[in-house]
Amino acid sequence: MSCLLKLALKKEESEETQKEVEMALLTLSRMGYCFIERELYLKEIEDIMEYQQKHRNLTRLAYWSVWDFLIHRLLADNSLEEVIVNELHFGREAARELEELTRNVNWNRKKGEEMNKEEANEVLVIRRWIKTLKIYFFCCKLHNEEFIGLFCRIVQIYRAAKDNCRDISNLCMYPLRYAAKNRDVKVEDLLKGGAIDAILEEIQRQTLNEAIVNDCFQFLVNVSRKLKEKNKDEREEEERKALNRKVFEKMEEEGYEDVLTSFHEKFEFLKKKYFYDLSFNISDYFVYV
C-alpha cells in the first residue's frame, strides 16, 4: 500500500511518470472490498484528489481509479461519507468527468461503424464510472445538491447511448435504481436530474430484457413509496403534494398506466425466477394526488 501510494503521489509530468502513477492507481482500484485501515491511505488519497482538482494532472482512467478505490472502502467504513461527499465533492467530480468523457464519443455512428481507439478508451472509462456509481448509491446515504448534476449526466449518457451502445444505456439504469432506493435521495432531485423521465422512456421501449424491466419498476415503486410518506409539518406536506402532482402529470403524459398494466401479468414470472422483492401489488407503482 505504501509503495503504491508513494508512486501515485508523484507530480512530475513526464510520460514515464504518468504511466507509473496510472499503474499504481489502477492496482489500488483492484483491491476490491477488502478492509484497510483508513490511516494507511486516506491522507494520501485526499492529497492526490485535491492536487488533481487543481491541476488536472491525471488521466481519466487514473482519476476514476482513485475514486473507485475510495468508494469501495465505504462498504467497511461508512464514516468516509462526509469526506467523499462534502470535502472531495464526489457528486460534482463524477458529473464533470462523465460530461467530458461523453463529449469525446460519437454516439451517432452508423451501424457497423467501429469506434476509434480513443473513443473506445473513453467508453471503457464511462462503463467503469457507472459501475462505481452503482456501488456508491448502494452503500452510501449521504448526498447533496451536486448530485442533481450527476443524475443529469447519467441521463445524458443513457439517451446518447440507447440506440448504438445498448449495453451502456442498460448500465445507466442500475445507479438510478439504487439512488431511488436510497432513503436520503430526494424525489425532487431525481426529477430535476431527469431520472424519472429516463425511466419512463425506457419502459416504453419495444425490446427490454428482464433485468431492465426489474430496474425500472424497482425505481418507480421506490419513488411512489417516498411520495406517500406524509409530513407533519404543514409546509412540507404542501410541498409533497405539489411534487406528487408533478410526478403524476409526467406519468400521465407518458401513458404510464397502460405500460404498467401491460407488464403486470409478467410480474409473477419475474418475481419467481429473478427478483424476489418485486411487488405484486399494482398500486405500489402508482403516484396518487
XYZ file of N, CA, C and O in Angstrom, residues 30-209:
720
model
N -8.015 -2.292 -7.873
C -8.273 -3.730 -7.950
C -8.319 -4.390 -6.576
O -8.471 -5.605 -6.484
N -8.197 -3.609 -5.533
C -8.206 -4.191 -4.186
C -9.605 -4.557 -3.706
O -9.762 -5.170 -2.651
N -10.623 -4.149 -4.456
C -11.987 -4.579 -4.161
C -12.460 -4.160 -2.793
O -12.209 -3.060 -2.321
N -13.156 -5.098 -2.115
C -13.867 -4.776 -0.880
C -13.055 -5.039 0.394
O -13.593 -4.902 1.477
N -11.818 -5.429 0.281
C -11.068 -5.794 1.487
C -10.934 -4.596 2.434
O -10.825 -3.449 2.005
N -10.950 -4.877 3.744
C -10.867 -3.805 4.740
C -9.427 -3.330 4.854
O -8.491 -4.118 4.962
N -9.269 -1.993 4.843
C -7.953 -1.375 5.011
C -8.107 -0.235 6.008
O -9.018 0.591 5.871
N -7.248 -0.174 7.002
C -7.295 0.915 7.972
C -7.147 2.255 7.252
O -6.229 2.436 6.448
N -8.035 3.201 7.542
C -8.020 4.474 6.834
C -6.723 5.248 7.059
O -6.314 6.061 6.213
N -6.059 5.006 8.192
C -4.783 5.678 8.462
C -3.710 5.315 7.441
O -2.729 6.039 7.271
N -3.905 4.183 6.750
C -2.910 3.727 5.786
C -3.028 4.399 4.419
O -2.130 4.285 3.600
N -4.144 5.093 4.182
C -4.336 5.604 2.821
C -5.026 6.964 2.707
O -4.833 7.683 1.722
N -5.852 7.359 3.693
C -6.777 8.476 3.465
C -6.074 9.805 3.195
O -6.441 10.538 2.261
N -5.066 10.158 3.975
C -4.378 11.439 3.771
C -3.774 11.497 2.374
O -3.882 12.511 1.678
N -3.136 10.403 1.946
C -2.509 10.378 0.626
C -3.552 10.470 -0.493
O -3.354 11.182 -1.491
N -4.668 9.747 -0.327
C -5.726 9.794 -1.341
C -6.313 11.203 -1.436
O -6.560 11.718 -2.536
N -6.505 11.850 -0.294
C -7.008 13.228 -0.301
C -6.030 14.158 -1.015
O -6.444 15.018 -1.802
N -4.735 13.982 -0.765
C -3.716 14.811 -1.426
C -3.752 14.616 -2.943
O -3.670 15.589 -3.709
N -3.882 13.366 -3.383
C -3.932 13.066 -4.816
C -5.144 13.735 -5.466
O -5.047 14.372 -6.523
N -6.294 13.616 -4.810
C -7.525 14.175 -5.381
C -7.510 15.697 -5.387
O -7.929 16.330 -6.364
N -7.075 16.290 -4.295
C -7.055 17.751 -4.225
C -6.081 18.333 -5.248
O -6.364 19.370 -5.860
N -4.947 17.684 -5.449
C -3.993 18.142 -6.459
C -4.594 17.999 -7.861
O -4.475 18.891 -8.703
N -5.281 16.880 -8.105
C -5.929 16.663 -9.396
C -6.998 17.722 -9.671
O -7.112 18.245 -10.776
N -7.767 18.064 -8.666
C -8.841 19.041 -8.861
C -8.303 20.441 -9.135
O -8.985 21.258 -9.750
N -7.071 20.704 -8.714
C -6.443 21.999 -9.008
C -5.697 21.984 -10.343
O -5.748 22.939 -11.111
N -4.993 20.884 -10.635
C -4.066 20.872 -11.771
C -4.463 19.939 -12.908
O -3.898 20.015 -13.999
N -5.422 19.019 -12.678
C -5.854 18.066 -13.702
C -4.654 17.357 -14.332
O -4.481 17.331 -15.550
N -3.852 16.744 -13.493
C -2.631 16.088 -13.958
C -2.818 14.613 -14.287
O -1.986 14.011 -14.968
N -3.919 14.000 -13.827
C -4.118 12.564 -14.034
C -4.894 12.287 -15.307
O -5.704 13.103 -15.753
N -4.666 11.104 -15.878
C -5.520 10.662 -16.986
C -6.899 10.352 -16.426
O -7.086 10.176 -15.220
N -7.902 10.259 -17.303
C -9.270 9.988 -16.843
C -9.364 8.607 -16.186
O -10.093 8.426 -15.213
N -8.629 7.639 -16.733
C -8.648 6.299 -16.154
C -8.029 6.310 -14.757
O -8.536 5.674 -13.828
N -6.948 7.049 -14.597
C -6.277 7.118 -13.295
C -7.171 7.804 -12.260
O -7.261 7.356 -11.109
N -7.830 8.874 -12.668
C -8.691 9.598 -11.730
C -9.881 8.739 -11.311
O -10.278 8.715 -10.138
N -10.473 8.013 -12.258
C -11.534 7.079 -11.881
C -11.012 6.059 -10.878
O -11.709 5.703 -9.920
N -9.792 5.586 -11.069
C -9.219 4.555 -10.196
C -9.154 5.016 -8.740
O -9.413 4.239 -7.814
N -8.785 6.304 -8.535
C -8.713 6.821 -7.166
C -10.092 6.776 -6.518
O -10.262 6.324 -5.383
N -11.097 7.250 -7.270
C -12.454 7.259 -6.729
C -12.973 5.835 -6.490
O -13.623 5.563 -5.481
N -12.693 4.946 -7.399
C -13.180 3.574 -7.251
C -12.587 2.928 -5.997
O -13.288 2.241 -5.249
N -11.304 3.153 -5.770
C -10.662 2.638 -4.556
C -11.362 3.184 -3.314
O -11.691 2.439 -2.383
N -11.633 4.494 -3.303
C -12.221 5.120 -2.121
C -13.675 4.688 -1.914
O -14.095 4.419 -0.778
N -14.450 4.591 -2.986
C -15.856 4.188 -2.859
C -15.964 2.759 -2.320
O -16.843 2.451 -1.511
N -15.062 1.874 -2.734
C -15.088 0.507 -2.205
C -14.805 0.467 -0.704
O -15.273 -0.442 -0.008
N -14.076 1.439 -0.190
C -13.789 1.467 1.246
C -15.046 1.780 2.061
O -15.113 1.493 3.259
N -16.037 2.395 1.430
C -17.287 2.729 2.123
C -17.995 1.507 2.690
O -18.699 1.589 3.687
N -17.843 0.382 2.021
C -18.558 -0.823 2.438
C -18.152 -1.281 3.831
O -18.920 -1.942 4.529
N -16.935 -0.921 4.232
C -16.463 -1.304 5.567
C -16.348 -0.120 6.517
O -16.200 -0.303 7.716
N -16.425 1.112 5.986
C -16.219 2.299 6.813
C -17.106 3.438 6.309
O -16.677 4.265 5.507
N -18.359 3.463 6.780
C -19.278 4.499 6.283
C -18.991 5.882 6.845
O -19.626 6.859 6.450
N -18.024 5.987 7.755
C -17.628 7.310 8.248
C -16.908 8.117 7.165
O -16.696 9.326 7.329
N -16.563 7.465 6.067
C -15.923 8.164 4.940
C -16.906 9.007 4.135
O -16.484 9.799 3.287
N -18.203 8.834 4.375
C -19.211 9.532 3.579
C -18.995 11.040 3.558
O -19.065 11.676 2.507
N -18.763 11.628 4.719
C -18.597 13.083 4.815
C -17.405 13.554 3.981
O -17.485 14.568 3.270
N -16.301 12.826 4.056
C -15.109 13.179 3.277
C -15.399 13.091 1.784
O -15.088 14.011 1.009
N -16.017 11.996 1.363
C -16.267 11.745 -0.052
C -17.223 12.773 -0.656
O -16.983 13.317 -1.732
N -18.304 13.073 0.071
C -19.361 13.923 -0.490
C -19.071 15.405 -0.326
O -19.155 16.175 -1.290
N -18.720 15.828 0.894
C -18.641 17.262 1.174
C -17.235 17.853 1.129
O -17.086 19.072 0.935
N -16.213 17.015 1.297
C -14.847 17.539 1.238
C -14.210 17.331 -0.139
O -13.551 18.230 -0.670
N -14.416 16.149 -0.710
C -13.826 15.848 -2.023
C -14.818 16.027 -3.175
O -14.451 15.895 -4.334
N -16.079 16.311 -2.848
C -17.107 16.670 -3.847
C -17.295 15.595 -4.914
O -17.188 15.841 -6.111
N -17.632 14.402 -4.448
C -17.806 13.279 -5.368
C -18.871 13.548 -6.432
O -18.669 13.271 -7.615
N -20.017 14.090 -6.029
C -21.089 14.346 -6.991
C -20.640 15.271 -8.105
O -20.870 15.014 -9.287
N -19.994 16.359 -7.738
C -19.513 17.330 -8.731
C -18.449 16.733 -9.644
O -18.500 16.896 -10.875
N -17.490 16.027 -9.054
C -16.377 15.488 -9.841
C -16.827 14.360 -10.773
O -16.396 14.295 -11.927
N -17.691 13.486 -10.285
C -18.191 12.409 -11.144
C -18.986 12.979 -12.312
O -18.859 12.520 -13.458
N -19.807 14.002 -12.035
C -20.589 14.638 -13.098
C -19.673 15.279 -14.135
O -19.901 15.158 -15.351
N -18.645 15.964 -13.683
C -17.708 16.617 -14.602
C -16.979 15.609 -15.474
O -16.846 15.793 -16.691
N -16.506 14.533 -14.853
C -15.794 13.511 -15.615
C -16.694 12.866 -16.672
O -16.290 12.682 -17.816
N -17.915 12.527 -16.294
C -18.840 11.896 -17.238
C -19.197 12.837 -18.384
O -19.327 12.418 -19.534
N -19.333 14.116 -18.069
C -19.636 15.089 -19.126
C -18.496 15.171 -20.139
O -18.719 15.174 -21.351
N -17.267 15.244 -19.644
C -16.099 15.320 -20.535
C -15.950 14.040 -21.357
O -15.682 14.091 -22.565
N -16.123 12.900 -20.719
C -15.991 11.620 -21.424
C -17.047 11.484 -22.513
O -16.763 11.052 -23.634
N -18.284 11.862 -22.197
C -19.390 11.739 -23.153
C -19.179 12.632 -24.353
O -19.499 12.271 -25.492
N -18.619 13.805 -24.119
C -18.382 14.777 -25.191
C -17.395 14.239 -26.232
O -17.440 14.631 -27.399
N -16.529 13.339 -25.817
C -15.480 12.840 -26.719
C -15.876 11.581 -27.486
O -15.033 10.968 -28.135
N -17.135 11.175 -27.379
C -17.590 9.962 -28.061
C -18.656 10.323 -29.097
O -19.585 11.079 -28.803
N -18.517 9.789 -30.289
C -19.544 9.962 -31.319
C -20.585 8.860 -31.146
O -20.384 7.730 -31.572
N -21.697 9.197 -30.513
C -22.723 8.203 -30.211
C -23.623 7.916 -31.407
O -24.404 6.971 -31.379
N -23.536 8.729 -32.456
C -24.466 8.606 -33.584
C -23.833 7.941 -34.804
O -24.220 8.222 -35.940
N -22.873 7.090 -34.565
C -22.199 6.436 -35.690
C -23.162 5.499 -36.424
O -24.156 5.017 -35.858
N -22.844 5.271 -37.677
C -23.681 4.388 -38.493
C -23.512 2.938 -38.045
O -22.490 2.559 -37.469
N -24.508 2.132 -38.320
C -24.476 0.720 -37.949
C -23.280 0.040 -38.610
O -23.058 0.160 -39.808
N -22.506 -0.682 -37.822
C -21.326 -1.371 -38.337
C -20.066 -0.543 -38.284
O -18.956 -1.070 -38.439
N -20.191 0.758 -38.049
C -19.020 1.626 -37.960
C -18.390 1.501 -36.581
O -19.053 1.676 -35.561
N -17.107 1.191 -36.537
C -16.448 0.953 -35.258
C -15.880 2.240 -34.670
O -15.547 3.185 -35.390
N -15.754 2.261 -33.361
C -15.136 3.396 -32.677
C -13.635 3.388 -32.905
O -13.025 2.323 -33.053
N -13.034 4.575 -32.915
C -11.576 4.617 -32.953
C -11.036 4.298 -31.559
O -11.802 4.187 -30.579
N -9.737 4.157 -31.453
C -9.121 3.716 -30.194
C -9.396 4.691 -29.056
O -9.697 4.276 -27.927
N -9.319 5.989 -29.343
C -9.545 6.993 -28.301
C -10.978 6.922 -27.776
O -11.210 6.957 -26.566
N -11.955 6.801 -28.684
C -13.347 6.704 -28.266
C -13.594 5.434 -27.454
O -14.308 5.450 -26.444
N -13.014 4.321 -27.890
C -13.196 3.055 -27.174
C -12.660 3.162 -25.746
O -13.263 2.629 -24.803
N -11.527 3.869 -25.574
C -10.971 4.067 -24.239
C -11.898 4.912 -23.364
O -12.065 4.650 -22.169
N -12.511 5.950 -23.972
C -13.433 6.799 -23.226
C -14.663 6.008 -22.773
O -15.131 6.153 -21.644
N -15.177 5.175 -23.675
C -16.352 4.365 -23.332
C -16.009 3.375 -22.226
O -16.827 3.104 -21.344
N -14.800 2.833 -22.256
C -14.355 1.933 -21.193
C -14.411 2.618 -19.830
O -14.902 2.051 -18.847
N -13.938 3.867 -19.776
C -13.934 4.597 -18.507
C -15.358 4.966 -18.101
O -15.708 4.920 -16.909
N -16.209 5.323 -19.066
C -17.619 5.602 -18.759
C -18.265 4.388 -18.115
O -18.966 4.489 -17.097
N -18.021 3.209 -18.682
C -18.603 1.977 -18.139
C -18.131 1.762 -16.696
O -18.914 1.385 -15.815
N -16.862 2.022 -16.445
C -16.326 1.831 -15.090
C -16.926 2.846 -14.113
O -17.236 2.498 -12.960
N -17.097 4.075 -14.565
C -17.699 5.082 -13.702
C -19.120 4.680 -13.303
O -19.514 4.811 -12.141
N -19.895 4.204 -14.252
C -21.284 3.844 -13.962
C -21.346 2.712 -12.945
O -22.180 2.713 -12.032
N -20.453 1.743 -13.071
C -20.422 0.639 -12.107
C -20.029 1.135 -10.705
O -20.548 0.657 -9.691
N -19.114 2.100 -10.649
C -18.726 2.682 -9.366
C -19.886 3.451 -8.739
O -20.105 3.394 -7.527
N -20.656 4.150 -9.567
C -21.829 4.883 -9.070
C -22.868 3.935 -8.484
O -23.529 4.257 -7.493
N -23.016 2.781 -9.099
C -23.947 1.779 -8.560
C -23.540 1.404 -7.137
O -24.386 1.333 -6.231
N -22.249 1.167 -6.929
C -21.757 0.816 -5.601
C -22.008 1.963 -4.625
O -22.444 1.763 -3.491
N -21.741 3.189 -5.086
C -21.925 4.344 -4.212
C -23.374 4.438 -3.722
O -23.632 4.547 -2.522
N -24.329 4.410 -4.637
C -25.726 4.581 -4.242
C -26.247 3.370 -3.460
O -27.207 3.491 -2.704
N -25.607 2.235 -3.634
C -25.995 1.045 -2.885
C -25.609 1.155 -1.409
O -26.366 0.738 -0.532
N -24.446 1.749 -1.132
C -23.932 1.688 0.233
C -23.805 3.043 0.925
O -23.536 3.080 2.136
N -24.008 4.143 0.230
C -23.811 5.457 0.836
C -25.129 6.227 0.897
O -25.835 6.332 -0.104
N -25.464 6.765 2.046
C -26.711 7.514 2.210
C -26.541 9.000 1.905
O -27.457 9.657 1.437
N -25.377 9.539 2.209
C -25.172 10.979 2.133
C -25.147 11.474 0.689
O -24.554 10.843 -0.188
N -25.801 12.606 0.464
C -25.699 13.268 -0.835
C -25.999 14.742 -0.653
O -26.480 15.169 0.404
N -25.696 15.561 -1.667
C -26.002 16.989 -1.616
C -26.502 17.445 -2.985
O -26.742 16.624 -3.874
N -26.655 18.748 -3.170
C -27.238 19.260 -4.408
C -26.372 18.981 -5.636
O -26.860 19.025 -6.771
N -25.089 18.712 -5.436
C -24.211 18.407 -6.569
C -24.641 17.133 -7.293
O -24.305 16.936 -8.462
N -25.402 16.294 -6.610
C -25.830 15.039 -7.221
C -26.928 15.244 -8.265
O -27.152 14.366 -9.096
N -27.599 16.379 -8.255
C -28.568 16.664 -9.310
C -27.848 16.701 -10.652
O -28.312 16.126 -11.648
N -26.704 17.365 -10.681
C -25.894 17.404 -11.899
C -25.419 16.022 -12.301
O -25.326 15.711 -13.501
N -25.121 15.178 -11.317
C -24.687 13.813 -11.611
C -25.818 13.011 -12.238
O -25.612 12.276 -13.207
N -27.034 13.144 -11.709
C -28.179 12.472 -12.329
C -28.364 12.940 -13.773
O -28.660 12.139 -14.660
N -28.175 14.238 -14.004
C -28.277 14.784 -15.375
C -27.284 14.108 -16.317
O -27.619 13.780 -17.463
N -26.057 13.884 -15.836
C -25.029 13.271 -16.686
C -25.346 11.800 -16.969
O -25.123 11.309 -18.075
N -25.852 11.082 -15.963
C -26.232 9.678 -16.172
C -27.330 9.596 -17.227
O -27.290 8.751 -18.135
N -28.314 10.476 -17.121
C -29.417 10.501 -18.089
C -28.911 10.891 -19.470
O -29.340 10.337 -20.489
N -27.971 11.821 -19.510
C -27.378 12.233 -20.785
C -26.715 11.047 -21.484
O -26.885 10.838 -22.695
N -25.971 10.254 -20.721
C -25.309 9.083 -21.293
C -26.339 8.055 -21.736
O -26.223 7.460 -22.820
N -27.354 7.841 -20.907
C -28.414 6.898 -21.267
C -29.018 7.254 -22.630
O -29.159 6.385 -23.504
N -29.366 8.510 -22.811
C -30.023 8.925 -24.060
C -29.067 8.882 -25.244
O -29.458 8.524 -26.348
N -27.810 9.255 -25.011
C -26.842 9.251 -26.102
C -26.533 7.833 -26.567
O -26.308 7.596 -27.755
N -26.537 6.879 -25.625
C -26.082 5.521 -25.932
C -27.193 4.547 -26.293
O -26.918 3.443 -26.774
N -28.452 4.923 -26.090
C -29.518 3.920 -26.154
C -29.761 3.337 -27.547
O -30.318 2.247 -27.659
N -29.329 4.012 -28.592
C -29.540 3.481 -29.947
C -28.383 2.618 -30.440
O -28.602 1.572 -31.049
N -27.144 3.045 -30.143
C -25.988 2.345 -30.700
C -25.097 1.654 -29.671
O -24.213 0.882 -30.057
N -25.272 1.955 -28.402
C -24.460 1.315 -27.346
C -25.394 0.846 -26.239
O -25.400 1.380 -25.122
N -26.184 -0.146 -26.560
C -27.251 -0.582 -25.661
C -26.717 -1.064 -24.316
O -27.361 -0.880 -23.282
N -25.547 -1.663 -24.296
C -25.008 -2.149 -23.024
C -24.728 -0.990 -22.069
O -24.933 -1.104 -20.855
N -24.282 0.156 -22.614
C -24.025 1.327 -21.774
C -25.330 1.910 -21.241
O -25.452 2.223 -20.058
N -26.326 2.056 -22.112
C -27.602 2.626 -21.660
C -28.263 1.718 -20.615
O -28.880 2.198 -19.663
N -28.130 0.405 -20.779
C -28.667 -0.520 -19.771
C -27.989 -0.321 -18.418
O -28.641 -0.341 -17.365
N -26.675 -0.129 -18.442
C -25.938 0.074 -17.196
C -26.435 1.294 -16.431
O -26.414 1.311 -15.195
N -26.882 2.310 -17.154
C -27.328 3.554 -16.509
C -28.535 3.329 -15.606
O -28.788 4.126 -14.692
N -29.304 2.279 -15.852
C -30.471 2.006 -15.026
C -30.076 1.612 -13.598
O -30.820 1.862 -12.650
N -28.912 0.985 -13.427
C -28.512 0.482 -12.116
C -28.304 1.595 -11.086
O -28.892 1.545 -10.001
N -27.450 2.603 -11.365
C -27.289 3.647 -10.340
C -28.574 4.425 -10.090
O -28.827 4.841 -8.949
N -29.413 4.610 -11.127
C -30.683 5.313 -10.919
C -31.602 4.515 -10.011
O -32.273 5.062 -9.136
N -31.632 3.197 -10.213
C -32.468 2.342 -9.352
C -32.027 2.443 -7.902
O -32.850 2.620 -6.997
N -30.723 2.333 -7.654
C -30.241 2.360 -6.273
C -30.344 3.749 -5.662
O -30.511 3.885 -4.449
N -30.253 4.790 -6.489
C -30.451 6.152 -5.986
C -31.878 6.324 -5.484
O -32.115 6.914 -4.421
N -32.854 5.794 -6.238
C -34.258 5.893 -5.821
C -34.505 5.106 -4.538
O -35.348 5.483 -3.718
N -33.782 4.019 -4.351
C -33.944 3.193 -3.148
C -33.297 3.840 -1.930
O -33.704 3.586 -0.789
N -32.296 4.676 -2.167
C -31.586 5.346 -1.084
C -32.544 6.276 -0.334
O -33.138 7.182 -0.917
N -32.699 6.055 0.934
C -33.694 6.773 1.736
C -33.485 8.287 1.696
O -34.443 9.063 1.756
N -32.248 8.736 1.622
C -31.955 10.161 1.727
C -31.902 10.895 0.385
O -31.709 12.109 0.361
N -32.040 10.180 -0.717
C -32.097 10.846 -2.020
C -33.518 11.343 -2.246
O -34.477 10.579 -2.183
N -33.661 12.624 -2.498
C -34.978 13.228 -2.634
C -35.565 12.961 -4.019
O -34.848 13.002 -5.031
N -36.869 12.728 -4.055
C -37.560 12.548 -5.335
C -37.415 13.804 -6.192
O -37.263 13.738 -7.413
N -37.432 14.952 -5.543
C -37.296 16.210 -6.273
C -35.969 16.280 -7.030
O -35.892 16.777 -8.154
N -34.895 15.753 -6.412
C -33.587 15.751 -7.071
C -33.576 14.801 -8.266
O -32.974 15.093 -9.306
N -34.240 13.650 -8.127
C -34.356 12.714 -9.240
C -35.153 13.345 -10.385
O -34.828 13.156 -11.563
N -36.174 14.112 -10.027
C -36.995 14.781 -11.036
C -36.191 15.864 -11.746
O -36.185 15.941 -12.982
N -35.487 16.696 -10.982
C -34.672 17.767 -11.573
C -33.553 17.198 -12.448
O -33.193 17.790 -13.473
N -32.999 16.062 -12.032
C -31.911 15.453 -12.790
C -32.362 14.675 -14.013
O -31.530 14.156 -14.759
N -33.676 14.564 -14.229
C -34.196 13.867 -15.411
C -34.292 12.366 -15.270
O -34.608 11.671 -16.232
N -34.044 11.844 -14.051
C -34.035 10.387 -13.862
C -35.413 9.775 -14.091
O -35.542 8.703 -14.698
N -36.456 10.445 -13.607
C -37.811 9.908 -13.770
C -38.198 9.870 -15.237
O -38.778 8.888 -15.724
N -37.845 10.917 -15.971
C -38.114 10.938 -17.414
C -37.427 9.767 -18.117
O -38.027 9.114 -18.984
N -36.159 9.520 -17.763
C -35.401 8.456 -18.416
C -36.022 7.086 -18.153
O -36.113 6.254 -19.066
N -36.457 6.845 -16.922
C -37.076 5.561 -16.585
C -38.381 5.377 -17.353
O -38.666 4.295 -17.893
N -39.189 6.422 -17.425
C -40.451 6.332 -18.166
C -40.215 6.111 -19.658
O -40.973 5.407 -20.321
N -39.148 6.708 -20.181
C -38.780 6.468 -21.588
C -38.373 5.015 -21.786
O -38.748 4.373 -22.772
N -37.599 4.502 -20.847
C -37.020 3.167 -21.004
C -38.084 2.077 -21.020
O -38.030 1.154 -21.828
N -39.064 2.165 -20.116
C -40.039 1.072 -20.036
C -40.977 1.040 -21.236
O -41.727 0.083 -21.407
N -40.920 2.069 -22.084
C -41.765 2.066 -23.280
C -41.030 1.564 -24.518
O -41.605 1.493 -25.601
N -39.755 1.214 -24.339
C -39.013 0.671 -25.484
C -39.576 -0.699 -25.872
O -40.052 -1.460 -25.025
N -39.488 -1.019 -27.144
C -40.084 -2.265 -27.635
C -39.296 -3.494 -27.205
O -39.855 -4.577 -27.073
N -37.998 -3.358 -27.030
C -37.176 -4.512 -26.622
C -36.521 -4.213 -25.277
O -35.691 -3.327 -25.163
N -36.923 -4.954 -24.257
C -36.377 -4.798 -22.921
C -36.032 -6.171 -22.358
O -36.826 -7.099 -22.477
N -34.843 -6.285 -21.759
C -34.572 -7.563 -21.098
C -35.146 -7.538 -19.686
O -35.514 -6.487 -19.150
